[in-house]
Amino acid sequence: MKHFFECKNLSKDFGGLTAVNQFNFHMKQGEIVSIIGPNGAGKTTFFNLITGLYPVTSGEITFNGHNIVGLSPYQITELGIARTFQAVRLFTDMTILENAMIGQHCRTNSGVIGAILQSSDHIKEEEHIKQYAKNQLEFFGSRLSGYRMNQPASVLSYANRRRLEIARAMSTEAQLLLLDEPAAGMNPKETIEIANLIGRLRDERGFSILVIEHDMQVVKDVSDHVIAMDYGGKIAEGDYYTVANDDRVIEAYLGRSDN
Amino acid sequence: MPNTNKISWVNIILWGIRILVIILILWGVANTIISGKYSANNWISLIVAGLAQGSIYALIALGYSLVYGIMLMINFAHGEVYMAGAFVSYFVANALEKSGFLIRQPIITIVILLITAMLTSTLVALLLEKIAYRKLHNAPRIVALITAIGASFFLQYSFRGFFGTGFKTYPDFGTIWGKWTIGTTTIQVVQIVVAVAALLIMLILYWFVEKTKVGKSMRAVSEDREIAALMGINVKKIIVITFMLGGMLAGAAGVFRGIYQPQGIGYSMGFLPGLKAFSAAVLGGIGNIPGAMLGGLFLGIFESLGPNLVLQGLGIVGANQLKDAIAIVMLVLVLIFRPQGILGEKLSEEKA
Amino acid sequence: MNTSEHKTINNIQQDLLKCIRIGVYAGIICIFVALIGMVEKFNSRDIISEVISMGHTLLVIITLSGTILTIQQFRQISLEYKHSSNGINYLWELLVGIFTGLIISSILAIFVVFINEIDIRPIFINASPTLLTILTFDKDIYTATMNLLVLGVVLGFIGTLFLNLPGKLRLLLIAGISSVIILGMFQDIITIILSKDGWPKILLNFLIDKNGVSVTASIVIFILIVITTSIYPYLPTAYENTMRLVAIYHSINLRISMYIMLAITLLLRIYWFIAISDKNLPMLPLCREGYITTNATLGQCAIVVYNQFNNVTNLFANSTSIINLIITISELILVGSISYSIISILWKSLRKTKSYNTNNLSELEHQTLIIKTKRNFSIVMGSALLLSLPMLLGVFPSEVLVNIGIYMLMGFGLNIVVGNAGLLDLGHVAFFAVGAYTTALLTSPRASLELGLSFWAALPIVIVITGLTGILVATPVLRMRGDYLAIVTLGFGEIARFLFLSDWFKPWLGGAQGIIKIPPISIGSIEFIGPHRIYYLIILFALIALFISVRIKDSRVGRAWMAMKADEKVAETMGINTVYYKLLAFGMGAMIASISGAIFATKLGTIFPHSFNVLVSITALSLIIVGGIGNLTGVIIGALVLVGLPELLREFSEFRLLIYGTLLIVMMLLRPEGLVPKSNTNTMIKDQDLIQDAWVENSTIYSHVKR
Ligand SMILES: Nc1ncnc2c1ncn2[C@@H]1O[C@H](COP(=O)(O)OP(=O)(O)OP(=O)(O)O)[C@@H](O)[C@H]1O
Ligand SMILES: [Mg+2]
C-alpha cells in the first residue's frame, strides 16, 4: 500500500557533514507525528529537504503518490505540504491579514490583467482569498483577527508571530503541516495552548501534522507517534513512552555534550 | 492539477545558453585559426598586452575582493578610488616631466607617483568608509550597494568639479623605454614593467594577508565576523585596514594605467574598469585573494584575445569595439557556469 | 542619567571636540563647494538683486547650518551634564555659536588667503580669479579676511538667535526666507512665463530686477508668505468645512459646474489641437499658447467677454465668435469656480462655522458625501490643472514637463522592479533604449527596415519586444543574489549601448549616427509636435502606468511581489513561483520603460546611442529612491524634483549627478525604508545573507561548519 507520506533512505550531505543520514520514515493521513532529537540532529534539515529548500543528496520522498524530490518549494506547497520556520519568518512589512492571504496564493490564479481591469472574477477571487485568510486567523481566537488584521505583522508579540506563521501555513490548504518547534520561546501557559492547538488543527481542520518539538510535555500530549533523531539518523520510533524510555534516546540527550 | 514538472524552462534556457556559448566560442576560435590571419607573434604580443592590462584589473579586483570578504558588500565606488589615484598622480607626473626629472629618473618617478597615488586613493577609500559605509555594517546588501553607487557618482562629479571635464594625458613612458625585440616578436618594455611591478605589489599583499598578524585577523573577520569579534579582534579596525589596502592597490593600479595607457585620464575613467574588475573578482571567486589576481589576469587576456580570436572568427565587424562588453558577458557566463568562480569554494548553503 | 556625574575631563574634551568638528566640517564643505565650482556658477545670479548672490547664499546657508547643528549638539551635551541655570546656558550657546561661525569663516579665510597667494588653478580649475573676487567681495585681501571673520561672527550670532526663537516664529522665518530664495532661484523660468504683454509684464518688472528679485518684491513676498504661513494651520479645517458646506448645500450646483467646466476645457484643448494642425480653422485668442497667463483673472476675462458682446454684429456673424464666446465662458467658469472655492474657504475659515443642517442625512451618509465631494473636487481641479499646464506655462516649461514625464514613466516601470519586487535593476536604460530603437526602426521611413509604420501600430510591437527583452535579460540572472543582479543589469545596460554603437549593428541601427527621421506621433490629422502636445501624450501614458501600478500593488500579484521582496525563500515555500514573478516584474518594468523610450524617440525625431547611458538608469533609480521606494507618489515627486529642478535651474544641471549621488547616500543612511524590512534584527539579516547565498547551492562544497 502507498503511504500518505514517506521517505526512503533520505540523505543530505553538507560537504563533509552528513546532516541527514539514510533516513526512513512514513506516516498516515490524519496522524500527528513528533520528531525529537538533540540540537544539530538534523531535524530542521529534514524539513528543508521535504519542502525543497535544500536539494536532496540521495533518497526519495513521496507524498500522496508523487515523488517530490527535485520539485521546487512552491510546487511542493501546491501539492499540499506547508511549513513554519524555527526562527519565525513572517513578512513583517505586510499586514497580518496579508500574511495569511499569501498562503492562498497557490490556490488562486488571477493575474495582472484581472487586477488591472478589476474583472468580476478577480474581485470574487480576491474576496474569497480574504475570507479564507480571515477564517484561518479566526482559528486563533481574537489574537490575530478583528482590528489587528490590518496591522503590520511587525507589531505582533513573539508568540503571536508563531501563531500567524501557522495561520499562513494553514491558508495554503495543505494536507500536511510541518511545524518546526512551534513552542520554542513560549512560556508554559502558551506551550500548553500550542499543544491544544496542534490537536485542534487535526481534529477540526483535518491536517496531518509533523512537528519538531523539544518540549516533552507537548510531545507527550499531541503525538500519535514519536521519532527520535540523532546524527541525522533515526534512533528510536514508536509511541511516546517507548521512545522516551529508549536507551539511545536518553543517551543522546544526556550523554552527549551539545555541540 | 498541480504542476509537478521537475525541469523548469529556466533550466532549459540556461543549458541552452551554456551549450550555445561553448559552440560559439569554439566556432569563432576555429574559424580564426583556420583563416590564419594572425601569426604567432601577433598572439604573443596580444597576450603580453593582456597581461599588462590584466594586472591592472587584478589590482583593482583585489580591492573589491578584500572589501567583499570582510563586509559582504560590493564597494561600487572602488573604481573611483582608482580614478582618484590616477588623477592626482597625473599632476605630479606632469610637474616632474616639466622639470625634466622624469627623463633622468623614470624609475624613481614611478615610485614617487605610486606613493602619491596610493596616498590619495587610500585617503579616498578611508573617507568612503567613514562617511558612507560605516553605518551600514548590518544593512542589507542592496542598501549598501545603493550607497556605494551614490558614493561613486558623488566622487566622479566632485573630481569633475575639481579638475574639469577635459581628459588628461600622462607623460609617455612608452617611448622612454622603447621596445624589446626577442627573435621576431617585439614587446613594449612598459608592458613588462607594469606587469612585473603589479605582480610584485600583489605578492607583497599576499604575504601581508597570509603571514602578518593583521592579515590573519582579516582572514578571521572574513570567516566569521561575530566570532572574530569574540576572539578579541577589533573588527572596526580591520575594516579600516581593509579599505586602506584596497585603496593602496587601486592607487597603484591608477598609476600603472597612466603609464601603460597615457591617454584619457578623466573623471569617468573609473567606471568601466571598476565594473570589469568586479567581474574579474567574481571570475576568480569573490573574497579570494589569489582568485582576484588570477581573475584579473584572465580578464586582461580574454579582453585582449577575445575580439580577434573569437568575435572576428564569428564574422563580427568592428570586433574591437565590443572589447568592453567582454568583461560583462564573462561576468554573466561565470555566474551561469560557475557562480563561485575559479578558486572560490567558501560559500555556504542556506540556513532555514 | 546618573552616569553624567562620572564623566571625566576627557569626556568633556571629547564633547567639545565634537562641537568643533561640526564647524570644521562645515568649513570644509564651504571650500568643497567653492572648489567644485558651485559658488562661482551660482554667483552668476542674484537672489535679491544687487544685495546677495546665489553663491553667497549657498555659503551663508552652509555656515548657518553648521552653527545650528553645533548648537544642537551642544544642547544635547549640556543636557547630559545637567547645566542647570538657563541664563548661563543662553550665554554659553551664544558663545558656542559665535565660535563655530568663526571657525567656519576662518577656514574659509585661510582658503582665501591661500588661493590669493598660490595659484592652484592649473590643478583646481575652479580656483579662478572670479572665485577670489566672490570670496573677497572684491576687496583687498586684508579687508576681505577681516570681513569674512566678522561675517562668521555675525552668522554665528544669527544662528544662535534663530535657534532660540519660539518655534512658530522660526517656521515663519524659514517659510518667508526660503520662498524668497526659491523665487530668486527660479527667476529665469518666471521671466519666461511672465514675458507677455499686459499685467504679466508689470508683475515681472516688479518682481525681478536686473539679476534677481528686486528688493521691494522680496520684502513684499516675505511678508505675504509670512502671513499665509501664519494662517496656514487653519486651512485644513477651512478646507474641511468648505467641503462640508459644498456637500450639503451646493453639492449639485458646484459639482455640475465643475464637470461642465472640465468638459469645456477639454473641448477647448481638443479644438486647439485641431486648429493647430488644420490651417483652415481659425486660431481662437483663448487657444493661443500662454493665453491664460495673460488673461487669467476674472477682470481680464470679463473684458474679453465684454468685447465679445460689444461686437454683437460680429457675434452671430460667424461661428468662430460663438465658439470663442463659449470658450471664454468656460474659462470664466474655471476661474470662477476656483475663486469661488477660495473665497468660500476664506469665508468659512473666518467664520469658523462648524455645524450645518444635515438635511436628515445619517452621519455615515454625510461623511461619504463629504468624502465624495472632496474627491470630485480634487479630481476636477487636478485634471483641470493638468490639462492647462502647458498653456499656463508656455513652451520651455512644457518641455521640462515632458522630460519629467518621460522619467516619471520610466520611474513607474523601475518602481515595479525595484519597489515592488525588490530586484535592484541598474540597467533600466537598456529597456528605455530598446523601446526607443524599436520605435525608430518600425516608424522611421529612413530606418533599415523601411517600414514607416504609424506610431500606434508600432507601439504594441515595441512593448512586446521590450517586454521579451526584459525577460530574456532577467532569465540568466534570476537566481543571483540581489547585489550581483544589480551589477549584471548595469552591465547589460552598458552592453546595449555598445551594441547600438558598434559597427556590427550599424547596417541596422546606424551606429553612432543613430536613426533619423522618426515621424511624430499623430492621431488623425493632429500631429504631436512640440512639447505642448507631447505633454498630453506623456500625461496619458503616465496616468495609465500609475493606474496599472496602483491596481497591481493591491492584488494577488502585488502581494506575491511584496512577499518575495521581504523573504524570497519563505515566499517560495508559501507557494509563490518566484522565478515567474521575477520575470513578470522585469517584463512589466521593461514594457513601461519602453513606452517612455518610444515617446522619447518620437519627441526627438532622431536617436543616438549616446542618449542611453548609465546616467539615465542612475537618474531613474535616484528618483524612485528619493521619493521613498515602492511609493508611487514618491515617484512623481522624485521626478518633479530630480528631473525638473536641474532643468529649470541651469546652475544645477552641471552638479546634477553630484547631487543625486549625495542624495542616494543620505537616503540610504537616514531612511532606507522600503528596502529594509521592519524589525530586522541582526541575526535575521545574517540569515538573509545566508539565504542569498543559496543560489549557489548546487555547485558548492560546504566548508563553513559551525563550531
Ligand atoms: N545550510 C547549512 N549548511 C551547512 N550546514 C548546515 C546547514 N544547515 C544545517 N547544517 C548543519 O546540519 C546539522 C543539522 O542541523 P539542523 O538545523 O537540521 O539541526 P536541528 O536538529 O534542527 O537542530 P536544532 O534543534 O538546534 O534546531 C548541524 O550540524 C548544522 O550545522
Ligand atoms: Mg532546527
XYZ file of C-alpha atoms in Angstrom, chain B residues 3 8-11 13-14 17 68 72-74 76 91 128 130-136 138-165 168 222-227 267 271-272 275 278-279 282 286 314-318 321-326 328-329 331-332 335-340 344-352, chain C residues 21 25 31-32 35-37 122-126 418 422-424 426 471-472 475-484 486-488 490-492 494-495 497-499 501-505 569 577 579 583 614-615 618 621 625 629 653-655 657-658 660-662 664-665 668-670 672 675-677 680 682-683 685-687 689-697 699-704 706-707:
190
model
C 2.465 21.328 -11.771
C 11.751 24.203 -15.340
C 12.179 26.003 -18.610
C 14.609 28.385 -16.959
C 16.932 25.443 -16.591
C 17.245 28.117 -21.261
C 20.329 28.142 -19.082
C 22.896 29.297 -23.234
C 33.649 41.875 -0.085
C 29.955 41.295 2.233
C 29.282 44.361 0.149
C 30.179 45.399 -3.356
C 30.863 50.032 -6.217
C 49.564 66.291 -11.735
C 34.290 56.494 1.843
C 33.966 56.625 7.294
C 31.265 58.719 5.717
C 29.259 56.293 3.682
C 29.752 52.721 4.799
C 30.475 52.742 8.496
C 26.843 52.835 9.489
C 25.909 50.070 7.111
C 24.498 45.264 9.213
C 22.339 46.710 6.490
C 21.005 44.542 3.670
C 23.327 44.293 0.754
C 21.125 46.273 -1.562
C 21.204 49.248 0.755
C 24.969 49.113 0.934
C 25.184 48.787 -2.816
C 22.965 51.795 -3.453
C 25.056 53.827 -1.046
C 28.139 52.753 -2.899
C 26.600 53.782 -6.197
C 25.751 57.148 -4.727
C 29.307 57.494 -3.485
C 30.623 56.522 -6.869
C 28.744 59.275 -8.630
C 29.499 61.737 -5.908
C 33.197 61.102 -6.319
C 33.108 61.210 -10.100
C 31.381 64.519 -10.212
C 33.416 66.016 -7.405
C 36.540 65.250 -9.351
C 34.940 66.657 -12.423
C 34.275 69.810 -10.489
C 37.796 69.979 -9.088
C 39.784 69.181 -12.158
C 37.492 69.803 -15.077
C 35.967 67.681 -17.763
C 44.496 64.428 -19.234
C 36.034 37.430 6.771
C 35.452 33.911 8.036
C 33.004 34.934 10.719
C 32.785 38.458 11.938
C 30.992 37.742 15.171
C 33.323 35.005 16.280
C 36.715 61.784 -14.020
C 33.531 53.351 -14.117
C 34.286 50.683 -16.708
C 32.861 47.110 -13.487
C 34.390 43.375 -10.257
C 33.807 40.831 -12.984
C 33.826 37.212 -9.430
C 34.997 36.839 -4.786
C 32.300 34.693 -35.885
C 32.358 37.268 -38.643
C 31.562 40.256 -36.462
C 32.686 43.546 -37.956
C 34.460 46.014 -35.732
C 34.549 47.900 -30.371
C 32.953 45.180 -28.342
C 36.031 44.702 -26.204
C 34.437 46.465 -23.284
C 31.438 44.188 -23.412
C 33.568 41.091 -22.958
C 30.327 41.864 -18.637
C 29.428 38.930 -20.806
C 30.569 38.001 -15.659
C 27.204 36.662 -16.722
C 27.547 33.325 -12.839
C 25.782 30.837 -15.063
C 28.572 28.291 -15.307
C 30.394 28.514 -12.033
C 28.984 31.092 -9.659
C 31.643 30.573 -7.040
C 36.014 30.214 -4.715
C 34.640 27.456 -2.613
C 33.681 29.135 0.554
C 30.020 29.727 0.065
C 27.676 28.164 2.492
C 24.184 26.951 1.873
C 21.108 28.439 3.281
C 20.144 28.113 6.890
C 16.409 27.783 7.210
C 34.341 69.151 14.465
C 33.262 70.018 8.519
C 35.781 75.019 0.452
C 34.452 71.961 -1.335
C 36.464 74.259 -5.469
C 33.992 72.247 -7.471
C 32.792 75.490 -8.956
C 46.498 74.651 -13.047
C 45.183 71.890 -10.832
C 41.892 73.082 -9.461
C 40.333 74.728 -12.432
C 37.698 76.437 -10.397
C 12.813 47.687 -7.506
C 12.753 44.171 -4.642
C 15.135 43.470 -7.503
C 17.756 46.146 -7.918
C 20.651 49.305 -12.597
C 12.512 38.581 -19.658
C 15.478 37.479 -21.715
C 16.489 34.789 -17.130
C 20.207 34.158 -16.719
C 20.441 36.378 -13.662
C 17.320 35.166 -11.899
C 18.976 33.060 -9.308
C 21.585 35.547 -8.383
C 21.830 37.426 -5.177
C 20.432 40.933 -5.220
C 23.721 42.745 -5.460
C 25.084 40.568 -8.236
C 22.295 44.775 -9.841
C 25.791 44.743 -11.275
C 24.818 42.407 -14.067
C 24.185 47.563 -15.027
C 26.439 45.630 -17.336
C 23.543 44.812 -19.635
C 26.233 49.194 -20.994
C 26.264 46.289 -23.417
C 24.885 50.902 -25.673
C 27.989 49.185 -27.029
C 25.842 47.204 -29.414
C 27.231 51.991 -31.188
C 29.002 49.117 -32.841
C 29.838 48.720 -36.488
C 28.443 45.264 -36.203
C 24.890 46.520 -35.943
C 12.791 31.619 0.308
C 6.752 30.750 -8.033
C 11.013 32.719 -10.941
C 10.317 37.602 -14.770
C 24.173 54.660 -17.431
C 23.284 58.090 -16.125
C 21.006 56.240 -12.205
C 16.950 54.923 -9.656
C 14.660 56.193 -4.049
C 10.953 53.176 -2.537
C 22.359 70.929 -14.120
C 26.124 70.674 -14.006
C 26.019 69.335 -10.479
C 24.811 63.803 -10.602
C 26.817 65.106 -7.714
C 21.981 62.592 -6.956
C 24.971 60.787 -5.531
C 24.737 62.718 -2.304
C 21.447 58.380 -2.609
C 23.961 58.198 0.215
C 20.353 55.151 2.456
C 21.932 56.327 5.679
C 18.894 58.098 7.045
C 16.366 53.145 3.793
C 14.455 48.322 1.286
C 14.861 47.158 4.830
C 12.117 45.018 6.298
C 15.062 43.249 11.046
C 20.993 41.422 13.214
C 20.547 37.719 13.195
C 19.938 39.950 8.369
C 22.635 37.419 8.737
C 20.090 34.775 7.961
C 22.562 36.809 3.730
C 22.849 33.084 4.039
C 19.663 32.700 2.079
C 21.014 34.888 -0.594
C 23.914 32.558 -0.871
C 21.632 29.655 -1.504
C 21.574 30.103 -5.225
C 24.980 28.587 -5.495
C 23.997 25.574 -3.546
C 27.681 23.771 -7.151
C 29.317 24.412 -3.839
C 31.104 22.433 -1.280
C 30.154 23.163 2.255
C 33.094 24.327 4.270
C 31.607 26.580 6.851
C 29.622 25.957 12.655
C 31.754 25.355 15.665
